[in-house]
């Protein structure tokens, strides 16, 4: 994973050497890896896809540079994330708020999918939120191109609580359905204010899914018994989603069911999702600027890293965020940053 260093600094031009003393827009610096150890594949993917993807609901890569032995990314600064919003019990959500977050998520994801990119780690703390309320998809360290439908890929992707059953059963060939399942789990979490399918390990994750959605049959999911890591589970019957999501309307329930189909070929795709009645019925999505945000969201926060599987002991694998210590002189300039930028030896071009 990337080691993310947050810094409340300002950007006037993409030339890092001219950053010193400027104060306009916030950005953050990401230390992506060290050359002495060889660049991690996640760092290379992060740079590659962020340079290719430019969309209002995808985090922006402003620059890439090296300093000493480190590769650093300059990203737009987004001061909070959807996980922080969900966990803040002082915030009250309206159905229109949830619809707004889901719409921005699906718009960003649709742009990725239309450009043949699988994110493969959709979860609330990878959905960052700007000061104007705009939600942006971040962390492309596990992203992958998928133009060839027969390409074999690793199944050890997507944080466990948001991982679809085909990956838990060891599927090596998959497509956009893995991201759609994760979005369905995020949608459920927004409505419940707690993770919907929170397994303790991969086996328990499948068990948790089947307790909630029933054990899949051959009719529900043809061919799933031939997957590499298939394990048979006792037959359980699906619990009606209306019972758990009692405050959700019919359109919301239908949209959730479309995202959480066992057969990935039957799941709704991102383009179909944007045309779903859920997004075209009342209540209409809240204006992003009016969405609720945690108190003090503009202040950088430290998020402790978690372990366990691809998603941590609790199913999450968030990046550890650290505040960058800085020294400011009497003129208001960041002395440490001025010193660091003067030492930049070269600029990298991954285009």
mmCIF file of C-alpha atoms in Angstrom:
data_model
loop_
_atom_site.group_PDB
_atom_site.id
_atom_site.type_symbol
_atom_site.label_atom_id
_atom_site.label_comp_id
_atom_site.label_asym_id
_atom_site.label_seq_id
_atom_site.Cartn_x
_atom_site.Cartn_y
_atom_site.Cartn_z
ATOM 1 C CA UNK A 1 0.000 0.000 0.000
ATOM 2 C CA UNK A 2 1.020 3.591 -0.522
ATOM 3 C CA UNK A 3 2.271 5.652 2.380
ATOM 4 C CA UNK A 4 0.237 8.834 2.170
ATOM 5 C CA UNK A 5 1.555 12.113 3.553
ATOM 6 C CA UNK A 6 -1.063 14.825 3.877
ATOM 7 C CA UNK A 7 0.060 18.427 3.551
ATOM 8 C CA UNK A 8 -2.032 21.601 3.572
ATOM 9 C CA UNK A 9 -0.078 23.468 0.924
ATOM 10 C CA UNK A 10 -0.957 25.432 -2.180
ATOM 11 C CA UNK A 11 -0.755 24.968 -5.947
ATOM 12 C CA UNK A 12 -0.432 27.683 -8.593
ATOM 13 C CA UNK A 13 1.400 25.713 -11.297
ATOM 14 C CA UNK A 14 2.341 22.114 -11.950
ATOM 15 C CA UNK A 15 5.996 23.064 -11.735
ATOM 16 C CA UNK A 16 6.928 21.841 -8.247
ATOM 17 C CA UNK A 17 9.877 24.210 -8.161
ATOM 18 C CA UNK A 18 7.465 27.140 -8.111
ATOM 19 C CA UNK A 19 5.357 25.836 -5.224
ATOM 20 C CA UNK A 20 7.377 27.649 -2.572
ATOM 21 C CA UNK A 21 5.467 30.506 -0.978
ATOM 22 C CA UNK A 22 2.250 30.064 -2.988
ATOM 23 C CA UNK A 23 -1.071 29.660 -1.181
ATOM 24 C CA UNK A 24 -4.213 28.966 -3.178
ATOM 25 C CA UNK A 25 -5.474 25.375 -3.470
ATOM 26 C CA UNK A 26 -4.860 22.339 -1.269
ATOM 27 C CA UNK A 27 -3.024 19.272 -2.483
ATOM 28 C CA UNK A 28 -1.310 16.270 -0.922
ATOM 29 C CA UNK A 29 1.989 14.503 -1.519
ATOM 30 C CA UNK A 30 2.052 10.721 -1.720
ATOM 31 C CA UNK A 31 5.308 8.851 -1.147
ATOM 32 C CA UNK A 32 4.714 5.993 -3.556
ATOM 33 C CA UNK A 33 7.895 3.971 -3.112
ATOM 34 C CA UNK A 34 11.655 3.862 -2.929
ATOM 35 C CA UNK A 35 13.855 3.242 -5.954
ATOM 36 C CA UNK A 36 16.413 1.249 -3.953
ATOM 37 C CA UNK A 37 13.863 -1.515 -3.347
ATOM 38 C CA UNK A 38 12.391 -1.352 -6.839
ATOM 39 C CA UNK A 39 9.068 0.375 -7.407
ATOM 40 C CA UNK A 40 6.056 -1.496 -6.085
ATOM 41 C CA UNK A 41 3.530 -2.486 -8.745
ATOM 42 C CA UNK A 42 0.800 -0.621 -6.872
ATOM 43 C CA UNK A 43 2.776 2.621 -7.244
ATOM 44 C CA UNK A 44 3.200 2.075 -10.978
ATOM 45 C CA UNK A 45 -0.505 1.329 -11.369
ATOM 46 C CA UNK A 46 -1.447 4.397 -9.343
ATOM 47 C CA UNK A 47 0.562 6.671 -11.631
ATOM 48 C CA UNK A 48 -0.527 4.950 -14.842
ATOM 49 C CA UNK A 49 -4.254 5.033 -14.232
ATOM 50 C CA UNK A 50 -4.438 8.454 -12.608
ATOM 51 C CA UNK A 51 -2.627 9.935 -15.600
ATOM 52 C CA UNK A 52 -5.166 8.306 -17.911
ATOM 53 C CA UNK A 53 -8.340 9.015 -15.927
ATOM 54 C CA UNK A 54 -9.546 12.609 -15.721
ATOM 55 C CA UNK A 55 -13.061 12.936 -14.316
ATOM 56 C CA UNK A 56 -14.807 15.072 -11.659
ATOM 57 C CA UNK A 57 -15.408 11.940 -9.572
ATOM 58 C CA UNK A 58 -11.879 10.511 -9.804
ATOM 59 C CA UNK A 59 -9.050 11.988 -7.734
ATOM 60 C CA UNK A 60 -6.705 14.142 -9.787
ATOM 61 C CA UNK A 61 -2.985 13.475 -10.196
ATOM 62 C CA UNK A 62 -1.286 16.880 -10.376
ATOM 63 C CA UNK A 63 2.344 15.839 -10.685
ATOM 64 C CA UNK A 64 4.935 13.085 -10.265
ATOM 65 C CA UNK A 65 8.470 13.772 -9.076
ATOM 66 C CA UNK A 66 11.446 12.102 -7.456
ATOM 67 C CA UNK A 67 13.379 13.334 -4.453
ATOM 68 C CA UNK A 68 16.493 11.443 -3.387
ATOM 69 C CA UNK A 69 15.454 7.790 -3.615
ATOM 70 C CA UNK A 70 11.682 8.285 -3.405
ATOM 71 C CA UNK A 71 8.929 8.484 -5.991
ATOM 72 C CA UNK A 72 6.289 11.026 -4.986
ATOM 73 C CA UNK A 73 2.853 11.798 -6.350
ATOM 74 C CA UNK A 74 1.112 15.137 -5.977
ATOM 75 C CA UNK A 75 -2.654 14.613 -5.693
ATOM 76 C CA UNK A 76 -5.482 17.035 -5.108
ATOM 77 C CA UNK A 77 -6.224 17.280 -1.397
ATOM 78 C CA UNK A 78 -9.559 15.842 -0.265
ATOM 79 C CA UNK A 79 -10.156 16.393 3.405
ATOM 80 C CA UNK A 80 -12.395 13.468 4.401
ATOM 81 C CA UNK A 81 -13.864 10.204 3.098
ATOM 82 C CA UNK A 82 -17.142 8.344 3.046
ATOM 83 C CA UNK A 83 -16.089 6.016 5.857
ATOM 84 C CA UNK A 84 -15.636 9.000 8.190
ATOM 85 C CA UNK A 85 -19.056 10.275 7.163
ATOM 86 C CA UNK A 86 -20.707 6.910 7.860
ATOM 87 C CA UNK A 87 -19.053 6.565 11.267
ATOM 88 C CA UNK A 88 -19.907 10.079 12.468
ATOM 89 C CA UNK A 89 -23.034 9.466 14.538
ATOM 90 C CA UNK A 90 -23.670 13.188 14.859
ATOM 91 C CA UNK A 91 -24.500 13.310 11.166
ATOM 92 C CA UNK A 92 -28.040 12.565 10.047
ATOM 93 C CA UNK A 93 -28.503 11.204 6.518
ATOM 94 C CA UNK A 94 -31.488 11.762 4.310
ATOM 95 C CA UNK A 95 -32.357 9.374 1.487
ATOM 96 C CA UNK A 96 -31.421 12.139 -0.953
ATOM 97 C CA UNK A 97 -27.945 12.399 0.629
ATOM 98 C CA UNK A 98 -27.292 8.696 0.138
ATOM 99 C CA UNK A 99 -28.510 8.959 -3.442
ATOM 100 C CA UNK A 100 -26.098 11.831 -4.100
ATOM 101 C CA UNK A 101 -23.081 9.888 -2.787
ATOM 102 C CA UNK A 102 -24.127 6.823 -4.761
ATOM 103 C CA UNK A 103 -24.622 8.843 -7.947
ATOM 104 C CA UNK A 104 -21.153 10.392 -7.738
ATOM 105 C CA UNK A 105 -19.643 6.988 -6.970
ATOM 106 C CA UNK A 106 -21.335 5.392 -9.950
ATOM 107 C CA UNK A 107 -20.430 8.272 -12.276
ATOM 108 C CA UNK A 108 -16.756 7.929 -11.385
ATOM 109 C CA UNK A 109 -16.877 4.146 -11.636
ATOM 110 C CA UNK A 110 -18.661 4.284 -14.982
ATOM 111 C CA UNK A 111 -15.878 6.497 -16.334
ATOM 112 C CA UNK A 112 -13.309 3.937 -15.171
ATOM 113 C CA UNK A 113 -15.226 1.038 -16.708
ATOM 114 C CA UNK A 114 -15.825 2.880 -19.981
ATOM 115 C CA UNK A 115 -12.044 3.277 -20.154
ATOM 116 C CA UNK A 116 -11.508 -0.446 -19.465
ATOM 117 C CA UNK A 117 -10.219 -0.019 -15.912
ATOM 118 C CA UNK A 118 -11.254 -2.194 -12.969
ATOM 119 C CA UNK A 119 -10.715 -0.450 -9.641
ATOM 120 C CA UNK A 120 -10.724 -3.666 -7.557
ATOM 121 C CA UNK A 121 -10.763 -1.933 -4.170
ATOM 122 C CA UNK A 122 -13.999 0.006 -3.935
ATOM 123 C CA UNK A 123 -14.825 0.748 -0.286
ATOM 124 C CA UNK A 124 -15.904 3.783 1.765
ATOM 125 C CA UNK A 125 -12.435 4.990 2.749
ATOM 126 C CA UNK A 126 -11.355 4.985 -0.895
ATOM 127 C CA UNK A 127 -14.195 7.371 -1.706
ATOM 128 C CA UNK A 128 -12.753 10.742 -0.761
ATOM 129 C CA UNK A 129 -14.795 13.903 -0.316
ATOM 130 C CA UNK A 130 -13.708 17.422 -1.230
ATOM 131 C CA UNK A 131 -14.555 20.564 0.703
ATOM 132 C CA UNK A 132 -17.340 21.315 -1.806
ATOM 133 C CA UNK A 133 -18.910 17.892 -1.186
ATOM 134 C CA UNK A 134 -17.741 16.266 -4.420
ATOM 135 C CA UNK A 135 -16.972 12.559 -3.995
ATOM 136 C CA UNK A 136 -13.942 11.176 -5.831
ATOM 137 C CA UNK A 137 -12.688 7.618 -6.250
ATOM 138 C CA UNK A 138 -9.108 7.198 -5.018
ATOM 139 C CA UNK A 139 -6.418 4.537 -4.471
ATOM 140 C CA UNK A 140 -5.806 2.838 -7.811
ATOM 141 C CA UNK A 141 -3.024 0.646 -6.440
ATOM 142 C CA UNK A 142 -5.001 -2.525 -7.237
ATOM 143 C CA UNK A 143 -6.537 -1.270 -10.486
ATOM 144 C CA UNK A 144 -6.189 -3.314 -13.651
ATOM 145 C CA UNK A 145 -7.043 -3.042 -17.343
ATOM 146 C CA UNK A 146 -9.527 -5.668 -18.471
ATOM 147 C CA UNK A 147 -9.876 -5.266 -22.251
ATOM 148 C CA UNK A 148 -9.294 -9.000 -22.877
ATOM 149 C CA UNK A 149 -12.220 -10.914 -21.283
ATOM 150 C CA UNK A 150 -10.145 -14.097 -21.059
ATOM 151 C CA UNK A 151 -7.297 -12.566 -19.061
ATOM 152 C CA UNK A 152 -6.508 -14.435 -15.863
ATOM 153 C CA UNK A 153 -6.066 -12.170 -12.845
ATOM 154 C CA UNK A 154 -5.511 -12.652 -9.142
ATOM 155 C CA UNK A 155 -8.528 -13.242 -6.943
ATOM 156 C CA UNK A 156 -6.774 -11.662 -3.948
ATOM 157 C CA UNK A 157 -8.179 -8.195 -4.558
ATOM 158 C CA UNK A 158 -11.004 -6.089 -3.107
ATOM 159 C CA UNK A 159 -11.171 -5.575 0.644
ATOM 160 C CA UNK A 160 -12.855 -8.604 2.191
ATOM 161 C CA UNK A 161 -16.120 -7.018 3.339
ATOM 162 C CA UNK A 162 -16.677 -5.739 -0.205
ATOM 163 C CA UNK A 163 -15.330 -8.767 -2.079
ATOM 164 C CA UNK A 164 -17.801 -10.622 -4.322
ATOM 165 C CA UNK A 165 -18.420 -14.370 -4.009
ATOM 166 C CA UNK A 166 -16.705 -15.230 -7.306
ATOM 167 C CA UNK A 167 -13.391 -13.895 -5.958
ATOM 168 C CA UNK A 168 -13.903 -15.671 -2.638
ATOM 169 C CA UNK A 169 -14.387 -18.858 -4.668
ATOM 170 C CA UNK A 170 -11.122 -18.257 -6.508
ATOM 171 C CA UNK A 171 -12.276 -16.913 -9.882
ATOM 172 C CA UNK A 172 -9.327 -15.800 -12.031
ATOM 173 C CA UNK A 173 -11.342 -14.412 -14.942
ATOM 174 C CA UNK A 174 -13.737 -11.638 -13.982
ATOM 175 C CA UNK A 175 -14.917 -8.222 -15.064
ATOM 176 C CA UNK A 176 -16.691 -5.073 -13.877
ATOM 177 C CA UNK A 177 -19.041 -7.083 -11.682
ATOM 178 C CA UNK A 178 -16.436 -7.162 -8.902
ATOM 179 C CA UNK A 179 -16.657 -3.373 -8.566
ATOM 180 C CA UNK A 180 -20.451 -3.379 -8.807
ATOM 181 C CA UNK A 181 -20.769 -5.866 -5.932
ATOM 182 C CA UNK A 182 -18.546 -3.629 -3.811
ATOM 183 C CA UNK A 183 -20.701 -0.609 -4.645
ATOM 184 C CA UNK A 184 -23.759 -2.579 -3.542
ATOM 185 C CA UNK A 185 -22.078 -3.260 -0.200
ATOM 186 C CA UNK A 186 -21.240 0.446 0.134
ATOM 187 C CA UNK A 187 -24.863 1.344 -0.622
ATOM 188 C CA UNK A 188 -26.061 -1.043 2.075
ATOM 189 C CA UNK A 189 -23.523 0.385 4.529
ATOM 190 C CA UNK A 190 -24.759 3.917 3.893
ATOM 191 C CA UNK A 191 -28.305 2.858 4.709
ATOM 192 C CA UNK A 192 -27.363 0.793 7.772
ATOM 193 C CA UNK A 193 -24.534 3.031 9.044
ATOM 194 C CA UNK A 194 -22.545 -0.159 9.635
ATOM 195 C CA UNK A 195 -20.850 -2.670 7.275
ATOM 196 C CA UNK A 196 -23.423 -4.982 5.731
ATOM 197 C CA UNK A 197 -21.383 -8.147 5.084
ATOM 198 C CA UNK A 198 -18.562 -8.187 7.639
ATOM 199 C CA UNK A 199 -16.846 -11.583 7.649
ATOM 200 C CA UNK A 200 -13.871 -12.385 9.885
ATOM 201 C CA UNK A 201 -12.015 -14.402 7.239
ATOM 202 C CA UNK A 202 -12.634 -15.530 3.666
ATOM 203 C CA UNK A 203 -14.635 -18.611 4.670
ATOM 204 C CA UNK A 204 -16.718 -16.618 7.136
ATOM 205 C CA UNK A 205 -17.212 -13.945 4.492
ATOM 206 C CA UNK A 206 -18.942 -16.458 2.231
ATOM 207 C CA UNK A 207 -20.979 -17.716 5.164
ATOM 208 C CA UNK A 208 -21.993 -14.145 6.021
ATOM 209 C CA UNK A 209 -23.043 -13.485 2.424
ATOM 210 C CA UNK A 210 -25.115 -16.662 2.248
ATOM 211 C CA UNK A 211 -26.837 -15.966 5.583
ATOM 212 C CA UNK A 212 -27.939 -12.599 4.232
ATOM 213 C CA UNK A 213 -28.677 -13.441 0.602
ATOM 214 C CA UNK A 214 -29.273 -17.188 0.682
ATOM 215 C CA UNK A 215 -27.151 -20.021 -0.691
ATOM 216 C CA UNK A 216 -26.835 -19.753 -4.483
ATOM 217 C CA UNK A 217 -28.334 -22.485 -6.628
ATOM 218 C CA UNK A 218 -27.281 -23.573 -10.111
ATOM 219 C CA UNK A 219 -30.175 -21.514 -11.417
ATOM 220 C CA UNK A 220 -29.028 -18.411 -9.509
ATOM 221 C CA UNK A 221 -25.420 -18.788 -10.574
ATOM 222 C CA UNK A 222 -24.702 -21.359 -13.307
ATOM 223 C CA UNK A 223 -21.208 -22.843 -13.152
ATOM 224 C CA UNK A 224 -20.202 -21.537 -9.731
ATOM 225 C CA UNK A 225 -19.511 -25.049 -8.455
ATOM 226 C CA UNK A 226 -16.674 -25.357 -10.983
ATOM 227 C CA UNK A 227 -14.711 -22.437 -9.531
ATOM 228 C CA UNK A 228 -11.255 -23.324 -8.206
ATOM 229 C CA UNK A 229 -11.957 -22.788 -4.503
ATOM 230 C CA UNK A 230 -15.593 -23.845 -4.411
ATOM 231 C CA UNK A 231 -16.817 -25.086 -1.034
ATOM 232 C CA UNK A 232 -20.347 -26.297 -0.456
ATOM 233 C CA UNK A 233 -22.358 -24.528 2.247
ATOM 234 C CA UNK A 234 -25.566 -25.607 3.967
ATOM 235 C CA UNK A 235 -28.686 -24.394 2.203
ATOM 236 C CA UNK A 236 -29.931 -21.103 3.608
ATOM 237 C CA UNK A 237 -32.826 -19.017 2.381
ATOM 238 C CA UNK A 238 -32.581 -15.386 1.409
ATOM 239 C CA UNK A 239 -33.803 -12.843 3.914
ATOM 240 C CA UNK A 240 -36.048 -10.251 2.230
ATOM 241 C CA UNK A 241 -34.026 -7.054 1.928
ATOM 242 C CA UNK A 242 -37.133 -5.026 2.794
ATOM 243 C CA UNK A 243 -36.979 -6.360 6.360
ATOM 244 C CA UNK A 244 -33.470 -5.092 7.036
ATOM 245 C CA UNK A 245 -33.669 -1.959 4.891
ATOM 246 C CA UNK A 246 -37.122 -0.995 6.087
ATOM 247 C CA UNK A 247 -36.675 2.726 5.387
ATOM 248 C CA UNK A 248 -35.608 2.172 1.777
ATOM 249 C CA UNK A 249 -38.024 2.655 -1.081
ATOM 250 C CA UNK A 250 -38.802 0.062 -3.724
ATOM 251 C CA UNK A 251 -36.381 1.619 -6.216
ATOM 252 C CA UNK A 252 -33.542 1.541 -3.682
ATOM 253 C CA UNK A 253 -34.212 -2.111 -2.830
ATOM 254 C CA UNK A 254 -34.294 -3.054 -6.509
ATOM 255 C CA UNK A 255 -31.046 -1.189 -7.168
ATOM 256 C CA UNK A 256 -29.367 -2.983 -4.249
ATOM 257 C CA UNK A 257 -30.561 -6.356 -5.510
ATOM 258 C CA UNK A 258 -29.257 -5.557 -9.000
ATOM 259 C CA UNK A 259 -25.799 -4.898 -7.543
ATOM 260 C CA UNK A 260 -25.735 -7.993 -5.337
ATOM 261 C CA UNK A 261 -26.644 -10.710 -7.840
ATOM 262 C CA UNK A 262 -24.610 -13.876 -7.270
ATOM 263 C CA UNK A 263 -23.951 -14.369 -10.971
ATOM 264 C CA UNK A 264 -21.619 -11.511 -11.987
ATOM 265 C CA UNK A 265 -23.016 -11.678 -15.536
ATOM 266 C CA UNK A 266 -26.462 -10.810 -14.172
ATOM 267 C CA UNK A 267 -25.306 -7.846 -12.103
ATOM 268 C CA UNK A 268 -26.182 -4.414 -13.347
ATOM 269 C CA UNK A 269 -23.325 -2.610 -15.084
ATOM 270 C CA UNK A 270 -22.331 0.978 -14.385
ATOM 271 C CA UNK A 271 -24.057 2.440 -17.450
ATOM 272 C CA UNK A 272 -27.285 0.579 -16.672
ATOM 273 C CA UNK A 273 -26.998 1.672 -13.043
ATOM 274 C CA UNK A 274 -26.951 5.352 -13.993
ATOM 275 C CA UNK A 275 -30.187 4.800 -15.934
ATOM 276 C CA UNK A 276 -31.830 2.889 -13.079
ATOM 277 C CA UNK A 277 -35.088 4.294 -11.749
ATOM 278 C CA UNK A 278 -33.449 4.797 -8.348
ATOM 279 C CA UNK A 279 -31.472 7.772 -9.672
ATOM 280 C CA UNK A 280 -34.415 9.164 -11.619
ATOM 281 C CA UNK A 281 -37.084 9.230 -8.933
ATOM 282 C CA UNK A 282 -37.801 11.314 -5.858
ATOM 283 C CA UNK A 283 -36.178 12.226 -3.602
ATOM 284 C CA UNK A 284 -33.621 13.571 -6.054
ATOM 285 C CA UNK A 285 -29.912 13.607 -5.129
ATOM 286 C CA UNK A 286 -28.799 16.332 -2.744
ATOM 287 C CA UNK A 287 -26.569 19.053 -4.146
ATOM 288 C CA UNK A 288 -23.034 17.955 -3.124
ATOM 289 C CA UNK A 289 -22.367 21.309 -1.442
ATOM 290 C CA UNK A 290 -25.280 20.665 0.922
ATOM 291 C CA UNK A 291 -24.262 17.128 1.927
ATOM 292 C CA UNK A 292 -23.455 16.505 5.609
ATOM 293 C CA UNK A 293 -19.759 16.399 6.520
ATOM 294 C CA UNK A 294 -17.918 15.472 9.726
ATOM 295 C CA UNK A 295 -16.873 18.334 11.981
ATOM 296 C CA UNK A 296 -13.300 19.448 11.396
ATOM 297 C CA UNK A 297 -13.145 17.714 8.026
ATOM 298 C CA UNK A 298 -10.708 20.306 6.696
ATOM 299 C CA UNK A 299 -8.068 19.251 9.223
ATOM 300 C CA UNK A 300 -5.848 16.327 8.125
ATOM 301 C CA UNK A 301 -6.460 13.245 10.261
ATOM 302 C CA UNK A 302 -4.375 10.190 11.011
ATOM 303 C CA UNK A 303 -6.044 6.906 10.168
ATOM 304 C CA UNK A 304 -4.439 3.885 11.757
ATOM 305 C CA UNK A 305 -3.616 1.097 9.281
ATOM 306 C CA UNK A 306 -5.323 -2.239 9.843
ATOM 307 C CA UNK A 307 -4.247 -5.744 8.962
ATOM 308 C CA UNK A 308 -5.753 -9.019 7.978
ATOM 309 C CA UNK A 309 -6.202 -10.564 4.544
ATOM 310 C CA UNK A 310 -6.565 -8.146 1.670
ATOM 311 C CA UNK A 311 -8.875 -6.139 3.844
ATOM 312 C CA UNK A 312 -7.426 -6.269 7.340
ATOM 313 C CA UNK A 313 -8.695 -8.037 10.425
ATOM 314 C CA UNK A 314 -11.991 -6.185 10.098
ATOM 315 C CA UNK A 315 -12.054 -6.431 6.335
ATOM 316 C CA UNK A 316 -10.412 -3.056 5.650
ATOM 317 C CA UNK A 317 -6.966 -2.116 4.451
ATOM 318 C CA UNK A 318 -6.919 1.680 4.536
ATOM 319 C CA UNK A 319 -3.751 3.616 3.999
ATOM 320 C CA UNK A 320 -2.158 5.081 7.126
ATOM 321 C CA UNK A 321 -2.385 8.850 6.841
ATOM 322 C CA UNK A 322 0.233 11.004 8.513
ATOM 323 C CA UNK A 323 0.497 14.744 8.933
ATOM 324 C CA UNK A 324 3.657 16.209 7.468
ATOM 325 C CA UNK A 325 5.600 18.260 10.001
ATOM 326 C CA UNK A 326 6.467 21.678 8.627
ATOM 327 C CA UNK A 327 8.403 24.736 9.689
ATOM 328 C CA UNK A 328 7.036 28.168 8.802
ATOM 329 C CA UNK A 329 9.216 31.302 8.946
ATOM 330 C CA UNK A 330 8.105 34.842 9.770
ATOM 331 C CA UNK A 331 7.116 35.528 6.182
ATOM 332 C CA UNK A 332 4.636 32.642 6.245
ATOM 333 C CA UNK A 333 6.678 30.429 3.925
ATOM 334 C CA UNK A 334 7.008 26.727 4.565
ATOM 335 C CA UNK A 335 10.759 26.507 5.122
ATOM 336 C CA UNK A 336 10.911 22.723 5.079
ATOM 337 C CA UNK A 337 8.975 22.474 1.816
ATOM 338 C CA UNK A 338 11.133 25.204 0.259
ATOM 339 C CA UNK A 339 14.228 23.240 1.199
ATOM 340 C CA UNK A 340 12.760 19.982 -0.110
ATOM 341 C CA UNK A 341 11.681 21.388 -3.441
ATOM 342 C CA UNK A 342 15.112 22.894 -4.041
ATOM 343 C CA UNK A 343 16.561 19.406 -3.734
ATOM 344 C CA UNK A 344 14.351 17.808 -6.360
ATOM 345 C CA UNK A 345 16.790 16.240 -8.772
ATOM 346 C CA UNK A 346 14.556 15.331 -11.657
ATOM 347 C CA UNK A 347 11.013 15.131 -12.901
ATOM 348 C CA UNK A 348 9.405 11.921 -14.090
ATOM 349 C CA UNK A 349 7.186 11.584 -17.144
ATOM 350 C CA UNK A 350 5.088 8.378 -17.274
ATOM 351 C CA UNK A 351 3.057 9.430 -20.285
#
